[in-house]
mmCIF file of C-alpha atoms in Angstrom:
data_model
loop_
_atom_site.group_PDB
_atom_site.id
_atom_site.type_symbol
_atom_site.label_atom_id
_atom_site.label_comp_id
_atom_site.label_asym_id
_atom_site.label_seq_id
_atom_site.Cartn_x
_atom_site.Cartn_y
_atom_site.Cartn_z
ATOM 1 C CA UNK P 234 -128.658 -250.860 -79.602
ATOM 2 C CA UNK P 235 -127.013 -248.846 -82.386
ATOM 3 C CA UNK P 236 -129.452 -248.194 -85.177
ATOM 4 C CA UNK P 237 -127.164 -249.442 -88.021
ATOM 5 C CA UNK P 238 -126.674 -252.814 -86.139
ATOM 6 C CA UNK P 239 -130.324 -253.142 -85.459
ATOM 7 C CA UNK P 240 -131.216 -252.483 -89.063
ATOM 8 C CA UNK P 241 -129.014 -255.422 -90.130
ATOM 9 C CA UNK P 242 -131.489 -257.720 -88.277
ATOM 10 C CA UNK P 243 -134.194 -256.997 -90.945
ATOM 11 C CA UNK P 244 -132.027 -259.284 -93.269
ATOM 12 C CA UNK P 245 -131.427 -261.913 -90.545
ATOM 13 C CA UNK P 246 -131.594 -265.466 -91.831
ATOM 14 C CA UNK P 247 -134.046 -266.401 -89.038
ATOM 15 C CA UNK P 248 -137.553 -265.194 -89.812
ATOM 16 C CA UNK P 249 -138.273 -265.347 -85.943
ATOM 17 C CA UNK P 250 -135.719 -262.473 -85.568
ATOM 18 C CA UNK P 251 -137.049 -260.445 -88.351
ATOM 19 C CA UNK P 252 -140.594 -260.753 -86.999
ATOM 20 C CA UNK P 253 -139.514 -259.774 -83.565
ATOM 21 C CA UNK P 254 -137.748 -256.774 -85.010
ATOM 22 C CA UNK P 255 -141.095 -255.884 -86.840
ATOM 23 C CA UNK P 256 -143.050 -256.014 -83.581
ATOM 24 C CA UNK P 257 -140.546 -254.187 -81.297
ATOM 25 C CA UNK P 258 -138.950 -251.615 -83.498
ATOM 26 C CA UNK P 259 -141.945 -249.564 -84.238
ATOM 27 C CA UNK P 260 -139.739 -246.378 -84.955
ATOM 28 C CA UNK P 261 -137.543 -248.180 -87.521
ATOM 29 C CA UNK P 262 -136.494 -246.066 -90.524
ATOM 30 C CA UNK P 263 -138.763 -246.412 -93.613
ATOM 31 C CA UNK P 264 -136.263 -248.513 -95.674
ATOM 32 C CA UNK P 265 -136.268 -251.067 -92.733
ATOM 33 C CA UNK P 266 -140.051 -251.066 -92.448
ATOM 34 C CA UNK P 267 -140.383 -251.518 -96.140
ATOM 35 C CA UNK P 268 -138.153 -254.553 -96.056
ATOM 36 C CA UNK P 269 -140.186 -256.131 -93.250
ATOM 37 C CA UNK P 270 -143.625 -255.236 -94.817
ATOM 38 C CA UNK P 271 -142.546 -256.936 -98.084
ATOM 39 C CA UNK P 272 -140.672 -259.947 -96.510
ATOM 40 C CA UNK P 273 -141.279 -263.207 -98.079
ATOM 41 C CA UNK P 274 -142.115 -264.826 -94.713
ATOM 42 C CA UNK P 275 -145.777 -264.602 -93.688
ATOM 43 C CA UNK P 276 -144.982 -264.262 -89.976
ATOM 44 C CA UNK P 277 -142.613 -261.262 -90.654
ATOM 45 C CA UNK P 278 -145.135 -259.439 -92.756
ATOM 46 C CA UNK P 279 -147.809 -260.052 -90.235
ATOM 47 C CA UNK P 280 -145.607 -258.687 -87.430
ATOM 48 C CA UNK P 281 -144.772 -255.664 -89.380
ATOM 49 C CA UNK P 282 -148.441 -254.795 -90.295
ATOM 50 C CA UNK P 283 -150.353 -255.864 -87.133
ATOM 51 C CA UNK P 284 -153.239 -254.395 -85.145
ATOM 52 C CA UNK P 285 -151.037 -254.706 -82.106
ATOM 53 C CA UNK P 286 -147.283 -253.825 -81.519
ATOM 54 C CA UNK P 287 -145.017 -254.267 -78.535
ATOM 55 C CA UNK P 288 -144.303 -250.637 -78.342
ATOM 56 C CA UNK P 289 -145.926 -247.321 -79.213
ATOM 57 C CA UNK P 290 -146.285 -245.356 -81.349
ATOM 58 C CA UNK P 291 -147.713 -247.924 -83.675
ATOM 59 C CA UNK P 292 -146.008 -247.590 -87.167
ATOM 60 C CA UNK P 293 -147.871 -246.320 -90.201
ATOM 61 C CA UNK P 294 -147.015 -248.200 -93.351
ATOM 62 C CA UNK P 295 -145.930 -246.148 -96.380
ATOM 63 C CA UNK P 296 -149.097 -245.184 -98.450
ATOM 64 C CA UNK P 297 -147.937 -246.860 -101.570
ATOM 65 C CA UNK P 298 -147.815 -250.039 -99.937
ATOM 66 C CA UNK P 299 -151.309 -250.062 -98.366
ATOM 67 C CA UNK P 300 -153.077 -251.585 -101.354
ATOM 68 C CA UNK P 301 -150.653 -254.563 -101.373
ATOM 69 C CA UNK P 302 -151.003 -254.932 -97.618
ATOM 70 C CA UNK P 303 -154.737 -254.847 -97.914
ATOM 71 C CA UNK P 304 -154.673 -257.581 -100.576
ATOM 72 C CA UNK P 305 -152.550 -259.855 -98.486
ATOM 73 C CA UNK P 306 -154.485 -262.075 -96.003
ATOM 74 C CA UNK P 307 -151.753 -262.008 -93.406
ATOM 75 C CA UNK P 308 -151.541 -258.169 -93.384
ATOM 76 C CA UNK P 309 -155.072 -257.161 -94.169
ATOM 77 C CA UNK P 310 -156.386 -256.641 -90.598
ATOM 78 C CA UNK P 311 -153.451 -254.384 -89.738
ATOM 79 C CA UNK P 312 -153.727 -252.384 -93.068
ATOM 80 C CA UNK P 313 -157.482 -251.719 -92.646
ATOM 81 C CA UNK P 314 -157.085 -248.555 -90.458
ATOM 82 C CA UNK P 315 -154.600 -247.113 -92.777
ATOM 83 C CA UNK P 316 -156.436 -247.574 -96.052
ATOM 84 C CA UNK P 317 -158.812 -245.044 -97.936
ATOM 85 C CA UNK P 318 -162.127 -246.681 -97.643
ATOM 86 C CA UNK P 319 -164.136 -246.663 -100.738
ATOM 87 C CA UNK P 320 -167.571 -248.282 -101.068
ATOM 88 C CA UNK P 321 -166.292 -251.311 -103.046
ATOM 89 C CA UNK P 322 -163.395 -252.017 -100.597
ATOM 90 C CA UNK P 323 -165.678 -251.543 -97.476
ATOM 91 C CA UNK P 324 -168.130 -254.101 -98.810
ATOM 92 C CA UNK P 325 -165.388 -256.597 -99.652
ATOM 93 C CA UNK P 326 -163.958 -256.172 -96.132
ATOM 94 C CA UNK P 327 -167.243 -256.529 -94.465
ATOM 95 C CA UNK P 328 -167.484 -259.975 -96.046
ATOM 96 C CA UNK P 329 -164.023 -261.095 -94.926
ATOM 97 C CA UNK P 330 -164.012 -264.402 -93.134
ATOM 98 C CA UNK P 331 -161.278 -263.023 -90.799
ATOM 99 C CA UNK P 332 -162.907 -261.713 -87.625
ATOM 100 C CA UNK P 333 -160.051 -259.368 -86.998
ATOM 101 C CA UNK P 334 -160.377 -257.701 -90.360
ATOM 102 C CA UNK P 335 -164.147 -257.000 -89.724
ATOM 103 C CA UNK P 336 -163.165 -255.754 -86.134
ATOM 104 C CA UNK P 337 -160.910 -253.232 -87.728
ATOM 105 C CA UNK P 338 -163.355 -252.210 -90.388
ATOM 106 C CA UNK P 339 -166.084 -251.577 -87.811
ATOM 107 C CA UNK P 340 -163.742 -248.774 -86.280
ATOM 108 C CA UNK P 341 -162.855 -247.087 -89.543
ATOM 109 C CA UNK P 342 -164.063 -243.540 -89.459
ATOM 110 C CA UNK P 343 -165.169 -243.663 -93.197
ATOM 111 C CA UNK P 344 -167.401 -246.743 -92.711
ATOM 112 C CA UNK P 345 -170.638 -246.387 -94.696
ATOM 113 C CA UNK P 346 -173.703 -246.230 -92.354
ATOM 114 C CA UNK P 347 -175.374 -249.293 -94.142
ATOM 115 C CA UNK P 348 -172.216 -251.420 -93.432
ATOM 116 C CA UNK P 349 -171.981 -250.081 -89.921
ATOM 117 C CA UNK P 350 -175.472 -251.319 -89.310
ATOM 118 C CA UNK P 351 -174.636 -254.626 -90.902
ATOM 119 C CA UNK P 352 -171.523 -255.224 -88.685
ATOM 120 C CA UNK P 353 -173.717 -254.320 -85.679
ATOM 121 C CA UNK P 354 -175.328 -257.731 -86.215
ATOM 122 C CA UNK P 355 -172.049 -259.423 -86.845
ATOM 123 C CA UNK P 356 -172.160 -263.058 -85.354
ATOM 124 C CA UNK P 357 -168.899 -262.147 -83.678
ATOM 125 C CA UNK P 358 -169.728 -259.940 -80.604
ATOM 126 C CA UNK P 359 -166.257 -258.420 -80.591
ATOM 127 C CA UNK P 360 -167.124 -256.876 -84.107
ATOM 128 C CA UNK P 361 -170.382 -255.660 -82.845
ATOM 129 C CA UNK P 362 -168.747 -254.074 -79.765
ATOM 130 C CA UNK P 363 -166.607 -251.938 -82.084
ATOM 131 C CA UNK P 364 -169.902 -250.586 -83.717
ATOM 132 C CA UNK P 365 -171.268 -249.921 -80.160
ATOM 133 C CA UNK P 366 -168.185 -247.764 -79.468
ATOM 134 C CA UNK P 367 -168.424 -245.584 -82.499
ATOM 135 C CA UNK P 368 -169.749 -241.978 -81.933
ATOM 136 C CA UNK P 369 -171.915 -241.980 -85.034
ATOM 137 C CA UNK P 370 -173.860 -245.247 -83.994
ATOM 138 C CA UNK P 371 -177.589 -244.598 -83.590
ATOM 139 C CA UNK P 372 -178.741 -244.987 -80.179
ATOM 140 C CA UNK P 373 -181.195 -247.871 -80.840
ATOM 141 C CA UNK P 374 -178.442 -249.769 -82.538
ATOM 142 C CA UNK P 375 -176.075 -249.110 -79.682
ATOM 143 C CA UNK P 376 -178.673 -250.420 -77.057
ATOM 144 C CA UNK P 377 -179.453 -253.532 -79.218
ATOM 145 C CA UNK P 378 -175.747 -254.350 -79.134
ATOM 146 C CA UNK P 379 -175.258 -253.769 -75.536
ATOM 147 C CA UNK P 380 -178.345 -255.970 -74.568
ATOM 148 C CA UNK P 381 -176.973 -258.691 -76.925
ATOM 149 C CA UNK P 382 -173.503 -258.724 -75.306
ATOM 150 C CA UNK P 383 -174.923 -258.837 -71.786
ATOM 151 C CA UNK P 384 -177.811 -261.248 -72.507
ATOM 152 C CA UNK P 385 -175.666 -263.978 -74.352
ATOM 153 C CA UNK P 386 -174.039 -264.874 -70.943
ATOM 154 C CA UNK P 387 -173.384 -268.694 -70.655
ATOM 155 C CA UNK P 388 -173.894 -270.682 -67.414
ATOM 156 C CA UNK P 389 -171.365 -270.067 -64.624
ATOM 157 C CA UNK P 390 -169.866 -273.573 -65.050
ATOM 158 C CA UNK P 391 -169.601 -273.502 -68.709
ATOM 159 C CA UNK P 392 -165.765 -273.334 -68.717
ATOM 160 C CA UNK P 393 -165.428 -276.132 -66.195
ATOM 161 C CA UNK P 394 -167.613 -278.471 -68.501
ATOM 162 C CA UNK P 395 -166.008 -277.159 -71.710
ATOM 163 C CA UNK P 396 -165.047 -280.645 -72.792
ATOM 164 C CA UNK P 397 -168.679 -281.343 -73.411
ATOM 165 C CA UNK P 398 -168.991 -278.439 -75.880
ATOM 166 C CA UNK P 399 -168.368 -278.703 -79.517
ATOM 167 C CA UNK P 400 -165.628 -276.489 -80.922
ATOM 168 C CA UNK P 401 -167.978 -273.845 -82.522
ATOM 169 C CA UNK P 402 -169.986 -273.404 -79.244
ATOM 170 C CA UNK P 403 -166.673 -273.252 -77.211
ATOM 171 C CA UNK P 404 -165.307 -270.593 -79.607
ATOM 172 C CA UNK P 405 -168.412 -268.677 -79.444
ATOM 173 C CA UNK P 406 -168.485 -268.672 -75.642
ATOM 174 C CA UNK P 407 -164.971 -267.499 -75.462
ATOM 175 C CA UNK P 408 -165.597 -264.737 -77.862
ATOM 176 C CA UNK P 409 -168.584 -263.691 -75.933
ATOM 177 C CA UNK P 410 -166.613 -263.674 -72.810
ATOM 178 C CA UNK P 411 -163.812 -261.567 -74.313
ATOM 179 C CA UNK P 412 -166.510 -259.058 -75.466
ATOM 180 C CA UNK P 413 -167.977 -258.723 -72.214
ATOM 181 C CA UNK P 414 -164.602 -258.077 -70.650
ATOM 182 C CA UNK P 415 -163.734 -255.521 -73.372
ATOM 183 C CA UNK P 416 -166.987 -253.709 -72.678
ATOM 184 C CA UNK P 417 -166.314 -253.571 -68.987
ATOM 185 C CA UNK P 418 -162.962 -251.921 -69.695
ATOM 186 C CA UNK P 419 -164.101 -249.848 -72.627
ATOM 187 C CA UNK P 420 -163.268 -246.130 -72.358
ATOM 188 C CA UNK P 421 -164.165 -243.750 -75.150
ATOM 189 C CA UNK P 422 -162.051 -240.620 -75.809
ATOM 190 C CA UNK P 423 -164.926 -238.936 -77.637
ATOM 191 C CA UNK P 424 -167.225 -239.163 -74.378
ATOM 192 C CA UNK P 425 -164.396 -237.882 -72.232
ATOM 193 C CA UNK P 426 -164.028 -234.908 -74.548
ATOM 194 C CA UNK P 427 -167.674 -234.013 -74.247
ATOM 195 C CA UNK P 428 -168.833 -235.651 -70.952
ATOM 196 C CA UNK P 429 -171.913 -233.811 -69.919
ATOM 197 C CA UNK P 430 -174.488 -235.744 -72.136
ATOM 198 C CA UNK P 431 -173.042 -239.140 -70.777
ATOM 199 C CA UNK P 432 -173.065 -238.532 -67.047
ATOM 200 C CA UNK P 433 -176.420 -240.334 -66.759
ATOM 201 C CA UNK P 434 -175.745 -242.837 -69.549
ATOM 202 C CA UNK P 435 -177.263 -246.394 -69.161
ATOM 203 C CA UNK P 436 -173.889 -247.763 -70.135
ATOM 204 C CA UNK P 437 -171.188 -248.101 -67.335
ATOM 205 C CA UNK P 438 -168.397 -247.638 -69.835
ATOM 206 C CA UNK P 439 -169.833 -244.237 -70.911
ATOM 207 C CA UNK P 440 -170.171 -242.992 -67.412
ATOM 208 C CA UNK P 441 -166.650 -244.155 -66.638
ATOM 209 C CA UNK P 442 -165.512 -242.390 -69.672
ATOM 210 C CA UNK P 443 -167.169 -239.221 -68.610
ATOM 211 C CA UNK P 444 -165.602 -239.623 -65.243
ATOM 212 C CA UNK P 445 -162.250 -239.304 -66.823
ATOM 213 C CA UNK P 446 -162.891 -235.653 -67.834
ATOM 214 C CA UNK P 447 -161.594 -232.571 -65.917
ATOM 215 C CA UNK P 448 -164.423 -230.512 -67.202
ATOM 216 C CA UNK P 449 -167.185 -231.846 -64.899
ATOM 217 C CA UNK P 450 -168.775 -229.266 -62.514
ATOM 218 C CA UNK P 451 -168.784 -230.179 -58.758
ATOM 219 C CA UNK P 452 -172.377 -231.576 -58.732
ATOM 220 C CA UNK P 453 -171.712 -234.071 -61.387
ATOM 221 C CA UNK P 454 -168.379 -235.148 -59.791
ATOM 222 C CA UNK P 455 -170.401 -235.826 -56.632
ATOM 223 C CA UNK P 456 -173.008 -237.821 -58.561
ATOM 224 C CA UNK P 457 -170.252 -239.906 -60.292
ATOM 225 C CA UNK P 458 -168.628 -240.440 -57.031
ATOM 226 C CA UNK P 459 -171.794 -241.911 -55.622
ATOM 227 C CA UNK P 460 -172.475 -244.023 -58.844
ATOM 228 C CA UNK P 461 -173.921 -247.460 -58.511
ATOM 229 C CA UNK P 462 -171.030 -248.997 -60.265
ATOM 230 C CA UNK P 463 -167.767 -249.406 -58.520
ATOM 231 C CA UNK P 464 -165.615 -248.754 -61.720
ATOM 232 C CA UNK P 465 -167.257 -245.403 -62.220
ATOM 233 C CA UNK P 466 -166.886 -244.263 -58.665
ATOM 234 C CA UNK P 467 -163.236 -245.363 -58.736
ATOM 235 C CA UNK P 468 -162.542 -243.608 -62.021
ATOM 236 C CA UNK P 469 -164.213 -240.333 -60.898
ATOM 237 C CA UNK P 470 -162.006 -240.450 -57.562
ATOM 238 C CA UNK P 471 -158.995 -240.834 -59.647
ATOM 239 C CA UNK P 472 -159.782 -237.900 -62.057
ATOM 240 C CA UNK P 473 -161.355 -235.403 -59.550
ATOM 241 C CA UNK P 474 -159.470 -232.086 -59.578
ATOM 242 C CA UNK P 475 -160.179 -231.676 -55.818
ATOM 243 C CA UNK P 476 -158.906 -234.029 -53.170
ATOM 244 C CA UNK P 477 -161.293 -236.745 -52.012
ATOM 245 C CA UNK P 478 -162.364 -236.446 -48.349
ATOM 246 C CA UNK P 479 -161.717 -239.237 -46.088
ATOM 247 C CA UNK P 480 -165.283 -240.361 -45.736
ATOM 248 C CA UNK P 481 -165.679 -240.704 -49.553
ATOM 249 C CA UNK P 482 -162.268 -242.309 -49.879
ATOM 250 C CA UNK P 483 -163.235 -244.926 -47.312
ATOM 251 C CA UNK P 484 -166.459 -245.531 -48.946
ATOM 252 C CA UNK P 485 -164.976 -246.006 -52.447
ATOM 253 C CA UNK P 486 -162.416 -248.405 -51.072
ATOM 254 C CA UNK P 487 -165.031 -250.286 -49.083
ATOM 255 C CA UNK P 488 -167.248 -250.768 -52.094
ATOM 256 C CA UNK P 489 -164.434 -251.184 -54.660
ATOM 257 C CA UNK P 490 -165.235 -254.399 -56.786
ATOM 258 C CA UNK P 491 -162.619 -254.754 -59.522
ATOM 259 C CA UNK P 492 -163.681 -256.702 -62.623
ATOM 260 C CA UNK P 493 -160.438 -258.976 -62.205
ATOM 261 C CA UNK P 494 -158.048 -259.636 -59.325
ATOM 262 C CA UNK P 495 -155.567 -256.934 -58.947
ATOM 263 C CA UNK P 496 -153.356 -255.713 -56.148
ATOM 264 C CA UNK P 497 -154.227 -252.070 -56.404
ATOM 265 C CA UNK P 498 -156.968 -250.637 -54.305
ATOM 266 C CA UNK P 499 -158.316 -247.062 -54.015
ATOM 267 C CA UNK P 500 -156.653 -246.591 -50.531
ATOM 268 C CA UNK P 501 -153.380 -246.712 -52.499
ATOM 269 C CA UNK P 502 -154.063 -243.439 -54.180
ATOM 270 C CA UNK P 503 -156.386 -241.994 -51.436
ATOM 271 C CA UNK P 504 -154.427 -242.496 -48.140
ATOM 272 C CA UNK P 505 -156.734 -242.496 -45.000
ATOM 273 C CA UNK P 506 -155.803 -240.549 -41.959
ATOM 274 C CA UNK P 507 -154.579 -242.367 -38.989
ATOM 275 C CA UNK P 508 -157.660 -242.003 -36.940
ATOM 276 C CA UNK P 509 -159.712 -243.762 -39.631
ATOM 277 C CA UNK P 510 -156.960 -246.411 -40.011
ATOM 278 C CA UNK P 511 -157.165 -247.133 -36.207
ATOM 279 C CA UNK P 512 -160.825 -247.450 -36.335
ATOM 280 C CA UNK P 513 -160.693 -249.825 -39.341
ATOM 281 C CA UNK P 514 -158.475 -252.254 -37.201
ATOM 282 C CA UNK P 515 -161.632 -253.549 -35.595
ATOM 283 C CA UNK P 516 -163.850 -253.338 -38.660
ATOM 284 C CA UNK P 517 -166.021 -256.231 -39.353
ATOM 285 C CA UNK P 518 -164.588 -256.548 -42.849
ATOM 286 C CA UNK P 519 -161.228 -258.238 -43.068
ATOM 287 C CA UNK P 520 -160.396 -256.516 -46.278
ATOM 288 C CA UNK P 521 -160.757 -253.230 -44.322
ATOM 289 C CA UNK P 522 -158.754 -254.343 -41.457
ATOM 290 C CA UNK P 523 -155.932 -254.962 -43.805
ATOM 291 C CA UNK P 524 -155.646 -251.172 -44.120
ATOM 292 C CA UNK P 525 -154.898 -250.496 -40.455
ATOM 293 C CA UNK P 526 -151.244 -251.418 -40.600
ATOM 294 C CA UNK P 527 -150.750 -248.482 -42.967
ATOM 295 C CA UNK P 528 -150.604 -246.360 -39.838
ATOM 296 C CA UNK P 529 -146.890 -246.396 -38.918
ATOM 297 C CA UNK P 530 -147.746 -245.344 -35.494
ATOM 298 C CA UNK P 531 -150.449 -247.886 -34.868
ATOM 299 C CA UNK P 532 -150.886 -248.536 -31.169
ATOM 300 C CA UNK P 533 -149.207 -251.785 -30.076
ATOM 301 C CA UNK P 534 -152.431 -253.236 -28.640
ATOM 302 C CA UNK P 535 -154.006 -252.940 -32.134
ATOM 303 C CA UNK P 536 -151.077 -254.479 -33.806
ATOM 304 C CA UNK P 537 -151.297 -257.516 -31.471
ATOM 305 C CA UNK P 538 -154.909 -257.796 -32.132
ATOM 306 C CA UNK P 539 -154.447 -257.914 -35.776
ATOM 307 C CA UNK P 540 -151.614 -260.427 -35.413
ATOM 308 C CA UNK P 541 -154.195 -262.836 -33.927
ATOM 309 C CA UNK P 542 -156.817 -261.906 -36.464
ATOM 310 C CA UNK P 543 -158.904 -264.988 -37.941
ATOM 311 C CA UNK P 544 -158.104 -263.788 -41.458
ATOM 312 C CA UNK P 545 -154.716 -264.851 -42.839
ATOM 313 C CA UNK P 546 -154.443 -261.841 -45.075
ATOM 314 C CA UNK P 547 -154.933 -259.458 -42.282
ATOM 315 C CA UNK P 548 -152.130 -261.398 -40.235
ATOM 316 C CA UNK P 549 -149.843 -261.257 -43.297
ATOM 317 C CA UNK P 550 -150.236 -257.647 -43.575
ATOM 318 C CA UNK P 551 -149.495 -256.882 -39.948
ATOM 319 C CA UNK P 552 -146.526 -259.171 -40.076
ATOM 320 C CA UNK P 553 -144.617 -256.455 -41.805
ATOM 321 C CA UNK P 554 -145.292 -253.694 -39.179
ATOM 322 C CA UNK P 555 -142.367 -252.385 -37.220
ATOM 323 C CA UNK P 556 -144.457 -251.777 -34.031
ATOM 324 C CA UNK P 557 -145.484 -255.471 -33.796
ATOM 325 C CA UNK P 558 -143.871 -256.845 -30.693
ATOM 326 C CA UNK P 559 -141.234 -259.542 -31.173
ATOM 327 C CA UNK P 560 -143.259 -261.964 -29.196
ATOM 328 C CA UNK P 561 -146.195 -261.719 -31.729
ATOM 329 C CA UNK P 562 -143.943 -261.649 -34.751
ATOM 330 C CA UNK P 563 -142.031 -264.670 -33.599
ATOM 331 C CA UNK P 564 -145.360 -266.527 -33.080
ATOM 332 C CA UNK P 565 -146.312 -265.752 -36.713
ATOM 333 C CA UNK P 566 -143.328 -267.882 -37.812
ATOM 334 C CA UNK P 567 -145.298 -270.760 -37.085
ATOM 335 C CA UNK P 568 -148.549 -269.525 -38.620
ATOM 336 C CA UNK P 569 -150.705 -272.032 -40.370
ATOM 337 C CA UNK P 570 -150.445 -269.875 -43.531
ATOM 338 C CA UNK P 571 -147.082 -270.200 -45.235
ATOM 339 C CA UNK P 572 -147.511 -266.654 -46.725
ATOM 340 C CA UNK P 573 -147.913 -265.192 -43.252
ATOM 341 C CA UNK P 574 -144.966 -267.165 -41.820
ATOM 342 C CA UNK P 575 -142.785 -266.084 -44.836
ATOM 343 C CA UNK P 576 -143.789 -262.451 -44.390
ATOM 344 C CA UNK P 577 -142.902 -262.566 -40.687
ATOM 345 C CA UNK P 578 -139.544 -264.127 -41.509
ATOM 346 C CA UNK P 579 -138.874 -261.131 -43.713
ATOM 347 C CA UNK P 580 -139.665 -258.428 -41.194
ATOM 348 C CA UNK P 581 -136.255 -256.822 -40.144
ATOM 349 C CA UNK P 582 -137.373 -256.488 -36.662
ATOM 350 C CA UNK P 583 -137.441 -260.178 -36.173
ATOM 351 C CA UNK P 584 -135.065 -261.197 -33.215
ATOM 352 C CA UNK P 585 -131.608 -262.099 -34.527
ATOM 353 C CA UNK P 586 -131.783 -265.422 -32.683
ATOM 354 C CA UNK P 587 -134.813 -266.337 -34.670
ATOM 355 C CA UNK P 588 -133.049 -265.312 -37.847
ATOM 356 C CA UNK P 589 -130.204 -267.612 -37.068
ATOM 357 C CA UNK P 590 -132.564 -270.535 -36.349
ATOM 358 C CA UNK P 591 -134.329 -270.087 -39.581
ATOM 359 C CA UNK P 592 -131.053 -269.964 -41.575
ATOM 360 C CA UNK P 593 -129.808 -273.064 -39.710
ATOM 361 C CA UNK P 594 -132.921 -274.932 -40.301
ATOM 362 C CA UNK P 595 -132.594 -274.103 -43.894
ATOM 363 C CA UNK P 596 -129.227 -275.666 -44.042
ATOM 364 C CA UNK P 597 -127.242 -272.352 -44.786
#
């Protein structure tokens, strides 16, 4: 969109349009950003000075506006990272009732040690987590925060029974769950820049951050490839300068345990050779049997065996294979699993007569 037309949206009558512009046009000229940062509507100012934007790079507000933005409750959290932090301002922000303001303060490079230690004990675990991630945090303080985050785990069925919880308890449990999720995915650039001291760290996120470095000698690479945590092993494999051998690649994929459900798996980045894929066709683990169809020349007898596999995910995977005989492919059209049947129907090698029958049955 031409910049001059886009700039007109900063004066649009609808504040939702102006707020969207503030969030998406992160490289807007300074006059436009000034209009948005001083907009009379709270939502527009909040969108223009936020802790998160829809695109990068995140904009930096003009220096002369920062004091005003810091004084405004709706822009305060977004302005913290841009302010010059004197002692009085830091103390005031440390007492702010807005959790997001304290989170941002906990990351500020000029945070006084006394306030850093205070925020380490903040009732909001996400605030404490940001102190945990600071390079200047004393190790005893870091260890205490880590233990607190991991020890404050609610019962497994807490979310299913959330209706029995009062609002404060529910909010605390949700924030704790978010802090634990952030801890699992935390990666620290300052650890990656100087990885050697953290290869044996007691914190998984530190070892994973170290594994992202390209400065590790082969013995340490090997150690991290054999780490007890799946995320560390996988991260090291993805950042290893040398190719991963098939045995290690298979082991890392076999033991891959993502923190949440994702489609990606290590074998996507570390393809296994045909002989390994054919061996996996009879593996006891159905998740590993799903890899066998990645061999384009998979023997027909193995393809037929996988088409009759008791696991529906294995059957669905083989249903796309070009070497699966038409007889077996046609049989999968009546599979008890709808996803298997749909995948078989989409295979271009399906006999034309079956294609016409499906189309006719659908009334097309």
